[in-house]
Structure formats: structure tokens, C-alpha cells
PDB file of C-alpha atoms in Angstrom:
ATOM      1  CA  MET A   1      75.669 -30.614 -22.390  1.00  0.00           C
ATOM      2  CA  LYS A   2      73.355 -28.692 -19.884  1.00  0.00           C
ATOM      3  CA  GLN A   3      70.224 -27.169 -20.397  1.00  0.00           C
ATOM      4  CA  GLN A   4      68.285 -24.816 -19.553  1.00  0.00           C
ATOM      5  CA  VAL A   5      64.483 -24.434 -18.599  1.00  0.00           C
ATOM      6  CA  LYS A   6      62.985 -21.373 -18.271  1.00  0.00           C
ATOM      7  CA  PRO A   7      60.351 -21.400 -15.289  1.00  0.00           C
ATOM      8  CA  ASN A   8      56.931 -21.023 -16.400  1.00  0.00           C
ATOM      9  CA  THR A   9      55.277 -18.155 -14.017  1.00  0.00           C
ATOM     10  CA  GLY A  10      51.811 -18.296 -15.883  1.00  0.00           C
ATOM     11  CA  ALA A  11      52.228 -14.254 -16.891  1.00  0.00           C
ATOM     12  CA  ARG A  12      50.842 -15.587 -20.543  1.00  0.00           C
ATOM     13  CA  GLU A  13      47.905 -17.173 -19.206  1.00  0.00           C
ATOM     14  CA  SER A  14      47.303 -14.236 -17.091  1.00  0.00           C
ATOM     15  CA  LEU A  15      47.163 -11.742 -19.103  1.00  0.00           C
ATOM     16  CA  TRP A  16      44.826 -13.615 -21.267  1.00  0.00           C
ATOM     17  CA  ILE A  17      42.516 -14.134 -18.653  1.00  0.00           C
ATOM     18  CA  CYS A  18      42.566 -10.524 -17.543  1.00  0.00           C
ATOM     19  CA  LEU A  19      41.657  -9.508 -21.643  1.00  0.00           C
ATOM     20  CA  THR A  20      39.013 -11.693 -20.880  1.00  0.00           C
ATOM     21  CA  VAL A  21      37.375 -10.287 -18.343  1.00  0.00           C
ATOM     22  CA  VAL A  22      38.061  -6.953 -19.003  1.00  0.00           C
ATOM     23  CA  VAL A  23      36.190  -7.339 -22.597  1.00  0.00           C
ATOM     24  CA  ILE A  24      33.139  -9.115 -20.953  1.00  0.00           C
ATOM     25  CA  LEU A  25      33.052  -6.577 -18.494  1.00  0.00           C
ATOM     26  CA  LEU A  26      33.096  -3.840 -21.320  1.00  0.00           C
ATOM     27  CA  PHE A  27      30.749  -6.072 -23.149  1.00  0.00           C
ATOM     28  CA  ALA A  28      27.869  -6.040 -20.280  1.00  0.00           C
ATOM     29  CA  THR A  29      28.757  -2.446 -19.392  1.00  0.00           C
ATOM     30  CA  LEU A  30      27.547  -1.611 -22.995  1.00  0.00           C
ATOM     31  CA  ALA A  31      24.718  -4.125 -23.198  1.00  0.00           C
ATOM     32  CA  LEU A  32      22.933  -3.806 -19.561  1.00  0.00           C
ATOM     33  CA  PRO A  33      21.476  -0.371 -20.330  1.00  0.00           C
ATOM     34  CA  HIS A  34      19.564  -2.230 -23.947  1.00  0.00           C
ATOM     35  CA  HIS A  35      18.030  -4.949 -20.859  1.00  0.00           C
ATOM     36  CA  GLN A  36      16.403  -2.684 -18.826  1.00  0.00           C
ATOM     37  CA  VAL A  37      12.785  -2.038 -18.274  1.00  0.00           C
ATOM     38  CA  ILE A  38      11.657   1.683 -18.494  1.00  0.00           C
ATOM     39  CA  GLU A  39       8.501   1.590 -16.191  1.00  0.00           C
ATOM     40  CA  THR A  40       6.202   4.380 -17.092  1.00  0.00           C
ATOM     41  CA  THR A  41       4.685   5.774 -14.174  1.00  0.00           C
ATOM     42  CA  GLN A  42       0.793   6.677 -14.533  1.00  0.00           C
ATOM     43  CA  ALA A  43      -0.311   9.685 -12.603  1.00  0.00           C
ATOM     44  CA  LEU A  44      -3.211   9.200 -10.311  1.00  0.00           C
ATOM     45  CA  GLY A  45      -6.235  10.594 -10.331  1.00  0.00           C
ATOM     46  CA  ILE A  46      -7.874  13.980  -8.529  1.00  0.00           C
ATOM     47  CA  HIS A  47     -10.195  10.634  -6.913  1.00  0.00           C
ATOM     48  CA  GLN A  48      -7.452   8.080  -6.411  1.00  0.00           C
ATOM     49  CA  ARG A  49      -5.212   7.452  -3.794  1.00  0.00           C
ATOM     50  CA  SER A  50      -1.986   5.212  -3.220  1.00  0.00           C
ATOM     51  CA  VAL A  51      -2.416   3.150  -0.372  1.00  0.00           C
ATOM     52  CA  LYS A  52       1.409   3.848   0.342  1.00  0.00           C
ATOM     53  CA  GLU A  53       0.200   7.540   1.489  1.00  0.00           C
ATOM     54  CA  LEU A  54      -2.664   5.942   3.594  1.00  0.00           C
ATOM     55  CA  GLN A  55      -1.958   7.006   7.797  1.00  0.00           C
ATOM     56  CA  GLN A  56      -1.889   4.305  10.086  1.00  0.00           C
ATOM     57  CA  GLN A  57      -5.737   4.147  11.295  1.00  0.00           C
ATOM     58  CA  ASP A  58      -7.121   4.296   7.638  1.00  0.00           C
ATOM     59  CA  LEU A  59      -4.485   1.523   6.630  1.00  0.00           C
ATOM     60  CA  SER A  60      -5.762  -0.642   9.593  1.00  0.00           C
ATOM     61  CA  LEU A  61      -8.958  -0.067   8.545  1.00  0.00           C
ATOM     62  CA  VAL A  62      -8.478  -0.869   4.856  1.00  0.00           C
ATOM     63  CA  HIS A  63      -6.498  -4.122   6.123  1.00  0.00           C
ATOM     64  CA  ASP A  64      -9.616  -5.075   7.867  1.00  0.00           C
ATOM     65  CA  LEU A  65     -12.013  -4.396   4.905  1.00  0.00           C
ATOM     66  CA  LYS A  66      -9.941  -6.649   2.654  1.00  0.00           C
ATOM     67  CA  ILE A  67     -10.245  -8.872   4.578  1.00  0.00           C
ATOM     68  CA  ALA A  68     -13.981  -8.679   5.113  1.00  0.00           C
ATOM     69  CA  HIS A  69     -14.485  -8.640   1.360  1.00  0.00           C
ATOM     70  CA  GLU A  70     -13.370 -11.966   0.835  1.00  0.00           C
ATOM     71  CA  GLU A  71     -15.318 -13.108   3.888  1.00  0.00           C
ATOM     72  CA  ILE A  72     -18.078 -11.382   2.520  1.00  0.00           C
ATOM     73  CA  ARG A  73     -18.137 -12.424  -0.857  1.00  0.00           C
ATOM     74  CA  ALA A  74     -17.866 -16.005   0.800  1.00  0.00           C
ATOM     75  CA  ILE A  75     -21.422 -15.678   2.569  1.00  0.00           C
ATOM     76  CA  TYR A  76     -22.068 -14.390  -0.855  1.00  0.00           C
ATOM     77  CA  SER A  77     -21.567 -17.511  -2.328  1.00  0.00           C
ATOM     78  CA  GLU A  78     -23.272 -19.652   0.232  1.00  0.00           C
ATOM     79  CA  ILE A  79     -26.557 -17.727   0.446  1.00  0.00           C
ATOM     80  CA  GLU A  80     -26.889 -16.022  -2.718  1.00  0.00           C
ATOM     81  CA  ALA A  81     -27.580 -12.574  -1.761  1.00  0.00           C
ATOM     82  CA  TRP A  82     -25.635 -10.039  -0.117  1.00  0.00           C
ATOM     83  CA  PRO A  83     -25.129 -10.200   3.716  1.00  0.00           C
ATOM     84  CA  ASP A  84     -26.651  -7.415   5.993  1.00  0.00           C
ATOM     85  CA  ILE A  85     -24.722  -4.626   8.402  1.00  0.00           C
ATOM     86  CA  GLU A  86     -26.554  -7.179  11.609  1.00  0.00           C
ATOM     87  CA  THR A  87     -25.162 -10.322   9.832  1.00  0.00           C
ATOM     88  CA  LEU A  88     -21.894  -9.754   9.512  1.00  0.00           C
ATOM     89  CA  LYS A  89     -22.005  -8.722  13.517  1.00  0.00           C
ATOM     90  CA  GLN A  90     -23.246 -11.773  14.157  1.00  0.00           C
ATOM     91  CA  GLU A  91     -20.454 -13.494  12.042  1.00  0.00           C
ATOM     92  CA  TRP A  92     -17.634 -11.566  13.790  1.00  0.00           C
ATOM     93  CA  ILE A  93     -16.709 -10.248  10.483  1.00  0.00           C
ATOM     94  CA  PHE A  94     -14.102  -6.510  11.698  1.00  0.00           C
ATOM     95  CA  PRO A  95     -14.839  -4.241  11.337  1.00  0.00           C
ATOM     96  CA  PHE A  96     -18.542  -4.163  11.529  1.00  0.00           C
ATOM     97  CA  VAL A  97     -18.163  -5.503  15.245  1.00  0.00           C
ATOM     98  CA  GLU A  98     -18.103  -2.834  17.830  1.00  0.00           C
ATOM     99  CA  ASP A  99     -15.244  -3.683  20.004  1.00  0.00           C
ATOM    100  CA  LYS A 100     -12.761  -1.514  21.351  1.00  0.00           C
ATOM    101  CA  SER A 101     -11.132  -1.208  17.880  1.00  0.00           C
ATOM    102  CA  TRP A 102     -14.153  -0.409  16.101  1.00  0.00           C
ATOM    103  CA  GLN A 103     -13.849   3.086  19.082  1.00  0.00           C
ATOM    104  CA  TYR A 104     -10.159   3.742  18.528  1.00  0.00           C
ATOM    105  CA  ARG A 105     -10.771   3.599  14.726  1.00  0.00           C
ATOM    106  CA  GLY A 106     -13.851   6.290  14.497  1.00  0.00           C
ATOM    107  CA  ALA A 107     -16.688   4.268  15.811  1.00  0.00           C
ATOM    108  CA  HIS A 108     -18.113   4.186  12.262  1.00  0.00           C
ATOM    109  CA  THR A 109     -21.906   3.292  11.576  1.00  0.00           C
ATOM    110  CA  TRP A 110     -21.840   1.157   8.804  1.00  0.00           C
ATOM    111  CA  THR A 111     -24.513   0.792   5.922  1.00  0.00           C
ATOM    112  CA  PHE A 112     -25.707  -1.595   3.663  1.00  0.00           C
ATOM    113  CA  ILE A 113     -26.594   0.651   0.577  1.00  0.00           C
ATOM    114  CA  GLY A 114     -26.998  -2.593  -1.532  1.00  0.00           C
ATOM    115  CA  ASN A 115     -25.561  -4.117  -5.040  1.00  0.00           C
ATOM    116  CA  ALA A 116     -22.362  -5.424  -2.574  1.00  0.00           C
ATOM    117  CA  LEU A 117     -21.786  -1.769  -0.974  1.00  0.00           C
ATOM    118  CA  TYR A 118     -21.471  -0.711   2.685  1.00  0.00           C
ATOM    119  CA  LEU A 119     -20.819   2.664   3.520  1.00  0.00           C
ATOM    120  CA  GLY A 120     -18.719   3.443   7.139  1.00  0.00           C
ATOM    121  CA  THR A 121     -19.238   6.775   8.495  1.00  0.00           C
ATOM    122  CA  SER A 122     -16.673   7.929  11.105  1.00  0.00           C
ATOM    123  CA  SER A 123     -18.216  10.163  14.333  1.00  0.00           C
ATOM    124  CA  ASP A 124     -14.676  10.321  15.728  1.00  0.00           C
ATOM    125  CA  GLN A 125     -12.396  13.499  13.752  1.00  0.00           C
ATOM    126  CA  ASN A 126      -8.960  11.868  14.683  1.00  0.00           C
ATOM    127  CA  GLY A 127     -10.170   8.497  13.482  1.00  0.00           C
ATOM    128  CA  ALA A 128      -9.993   6.924  10.400  1.00  0.00           C
ATOM    129  CA  ALA A 129     -11.963   7.732   7.569  1.00  0.00           C
ATOM    130  CA  SER A 130     -14.996   7.288   6.224  1.00  0.00           C
ATOM    131  CA  MET A 131     -15.019   4.600   3.775  1.00  0.00           C
ATOM    132  CA  LEU A 132     -17.026   2.363   1.024  1.00  0.00           C
ATOM    133  CA  LEU A 133     -16.318  -1.379   0.207  1.00  0.00           C
ATOM    134  CA  ASP A 134     -17.856  -2.696  -3.593  1.00  0.00           C
ATOM    135  CA  THR A 135     -17.593  -6.112  -2.783  1.00  0.00           C
ATOM    136  CA  GLN A 136     -19.043  -6.794  -6.524  1.00  0.00           C
ATOM    137  CA  TYR A 137     -15.609  -8.068  -7.903  1.00  0.00           C
ATOM    138  CA  ASP A 138     -13.073 -10.132  -7.208  1.00  0.00           C
ATOM    139  CA  GLN A 139     -10.439  -7.677  -5.360  1.00  0.00           C
ATOM    140  CA  PRO A 140     -11.929  -5.010  -3.445  1.00  0.00           C
ATOM    141  CA  VAL A 141     -12.806  -1.686  -4.344  1.00  0.00           C
ATOM    142  CA  ILE A 142     -12.384   0.904  -1.356  1.00  0.00           C
ATOM    143  CA  TRP A 143     -13.030   4.656  -1.467  1.00  0.00           C
ATOM    144  CA  LEU A 144     -12.666   7.339   1.805  1.00  0.00           C
ATOM    145  CA  SER A 145     -12.575  10.497   2.011  1.00  0.00           C
ATOM    146  CA  HIS A 146     -12.256  12.506   5.058  1.00  0.00           C
ATOM    147  CA  GLN A 147     -14.367  15.046   4.756  1.00  0.00           C
ATOM    148  CA  LYS A 148     -16.912  15.232   8.211  1.00  0.00           C
ATOM    149  CA  ASP A 149     -19.916  16.615   5.873  1.00  0.00           C
ATOM    150  CA  ASN A 150     -23.096  15.388   6.027  1.00  0.00           C
ATOM    151  CA  HIS A 151     -22.926  11.501   4.936  1.00  0.00           C
ATOM    152  CA  GLN A 152     -26.974  11.560   5.083  1.00  0.00           C
ATOM    153  CA  VAL A 153     -27.497  12.927   1.404  1.00  0.00           C
ATOM    154  CA  LEU A 154     -24.508  10.966   0.457  1.00  0.00           C
ATOM    155  CA  ASN A 155     -26.204   8.409   1.937  1.00  0.00           C
ATOM    156  CA  GLU A 156     -29.668   8.350   0.219  1.00  0.00           C
ATOM    157  CA  ALA A 157     -27.555   9.068  -3.527  1.00  0.00           C
ATOM    158  CA  LEU A 158     -25.979   6.040  -3.188  1.00  0.00           C
ATOM    159  CA  VAL A 159     -28.646   4.108  -1.975  1.00  0.00           C
ATOM    160  CA  ARG A 160     -30.589   5.646  -5.538  1.00  0.00           C
ATOM    161  CA  PHE A 161     -28.045   4.742  -7.728  1.00  0.00           C
ATOM    162  CA  SER A 162     -26.512   1.730  -6.157  1.00  0.00           C
ATOM    163  CA  ALA A 163     -28.121  -0.621  -9.219  1.00  0.00           C
ATOM    164  CA  GLN A 164     -25.841   1.442 -11.563  1.00  0.00           C
ATOM    165  CA  HIS A 165     -22.292   1.462 -10.645  1.00  0.00           C
ATOM    166  CA  ASP A 166     -21.042   4.145 -13.005  1.00  0.00           C
ATOM    167  CA  LYS A 167     -23.495   6.672 -11.063  1.00  0.00           C
ATOM    168  CA  VAL A 168     -22.178   5.457  -7.851  1.00  0.00           C
ATOM    169  CA  ILE A 169     -18.370   6.005  -8.800  1.00  0.00           C
ATOM    170  CA  ASP A 170     -19.755   9.566 -10.470  1.00  0.00           C
ATOM    171  CA  VAL A 171     -21.463  10.342  -6.909  1.00  0.00           C
ATOM    172  CA  LEU A 172     -18.172   9.429  -4.641  1.00  0.00           C
ATOM    173  CA  LYS A 173     -15.969  11.470  -7.263  1.00  0.00           C
ATOM    174  CA  GLN A 174     -18.703  14.536  -6.959  1.00  0.00           C
ATOM    175  CA  TYR A 175     -18.912  14.448  -3.041  1.00  0.00           C
ATOM    176  CA  GLY A 176     -14.966  14.492  -3.351  1.00  0.00           C
ATOM    177  CA  TRP A 177     -14.282  10.480  -1.994  1.00  0.00           C
ATOM    178  CA  GLN A 178     -11.105   9.001  -3.213  1.00  0.00           C
ATOM    179  CA  GLU A 179     -10.430   5.669  -4.744  1.00  0.00           C
ATOM    180  CA  VAL A 180      -7.682   3.415  -2.658  1.00  0.00           C
ATOM    181  CA  ILE A 181      -5.172   2.354  -5.382  1.00  0.00           C
ATOM    182  CA  PHE A 182      -3.361  -1.224  -4.526  1.00  0.00           C
ATOM    183  CA  ASN A 183      -1.185  -1.709  -7.358  1.00  0.00           C
ATOM    184  CA  HIS A 184      -0.143   1.920  -8.177  1.00  0.00           C
ATOM    185  CA  PRO A 185       0.700   3.082 -11.342  1.00  0.00           C
ATOM    186  CA  SER A 186      -2.624   1.320 -12.695  1.00  0.00           C
ATOM    187  CA  SER A 187      -6.205   0.816 -11.400  1.00  0.00           C
ATOM    188  CA  HIS A 188      -7.851  -2.541 -12.239  1.00  0.00           C
ATOM    189  CA  HIS A 189     -11.104  -0.984 -12.608  1.00  0.00           C
ATOM    190  CA  GLY A 190      -9.980   2.270 -14.287  1.00  0.00           C
ATOM    191  CA  HIS A 191     -12.105   4.604 -12.416  1.00  0.00           C
TER     192      HIS A 191
END
């Protein structure tokens, strides 16, 4: 007697594997939206500007100011006083050094306002914006303005209020300056 053996084509196993894959994909499709993080973007204030929106010359100067911030804080920790502009020039800390890049970026006149504030006013219409660096925090706080108005009045107001940080912020806002925000959607100081 001959016994006939049916060949095993694996059709039944293939059917179960396909069905399992379909169930997994269906479950993933339904579950995926429930595991997404919803980000709420907070709009910037009128006195704030994202670093992503800056022009190239402004961005370059902001980059130098971020590095200068670290250097200034290191000097402060050594001598327990904020360094003046002449010290920053002697230490070759950019953007305070008056070289070709300084001239290209707008030949900023840097003034130490006091209480960790450094104001750089641009003398070139085509250069980078005027900027203020506040080094009293662990992270740099940088304000900018493209207005070429009378910076002497602003300078006097900043000197008068340099010990009162909230008033400095109010003065900058009043004169139309904008805080550079590095980590949008939120500001690290809530200004």
C-alpha cells in the first residue's frame, strides 16, 4: 500500500505570520497618536527675537558675545570684579578687540556700564546691530537694536539703573531693544 504524503508548502504558517503583522501594524497605527508629545509654542514678546531670525552679521557678533560671556565670567571669578573694556582688549577677547572683523561688523564702541553690563554701539549703518551683553547670569543675556538713534541718552539711563536689573530691562524695552532668545519657545529669564 502506497501512502501519499502531501507537501508542506507553509501556507498555513504564512497566513498566521501575515495576520500577526497586520494586527501589530493596526495596533501601532491606533496607539501612536496617544504617545506623541504635544508641543505648545509660546509666542515671543515684542521685545524678544529668536536667534534663528538674526542676520548673519548680528549672528556672528552674538556668537562672539556668547564666548566673551564665558571669558568675562572667568575673569570675574579670578579678580572678583567685572573687567573693564581695556582689560578685555588686553586679554584679546572678541568682539572688544579693534581689528578687521571689528571694523567689518560695524566698528562698535564698547562701554562698560557697570554691574556686568557691556554696551556696544554700532557706528556703521551696514554693520551688525548695537548690542548689550549682560554677564551676571550663568547664561548670556544679549539685547540688540538696529536703531541708530542717540545712544548717549540710553547709555546715561543704563548707567543710572545698572544696579537695578528690572529697570535696565524697562529702559531697553522703552528704547525698542530686543532680547535675543536662544531656546525658543521659552526665555530663560522670563523677560
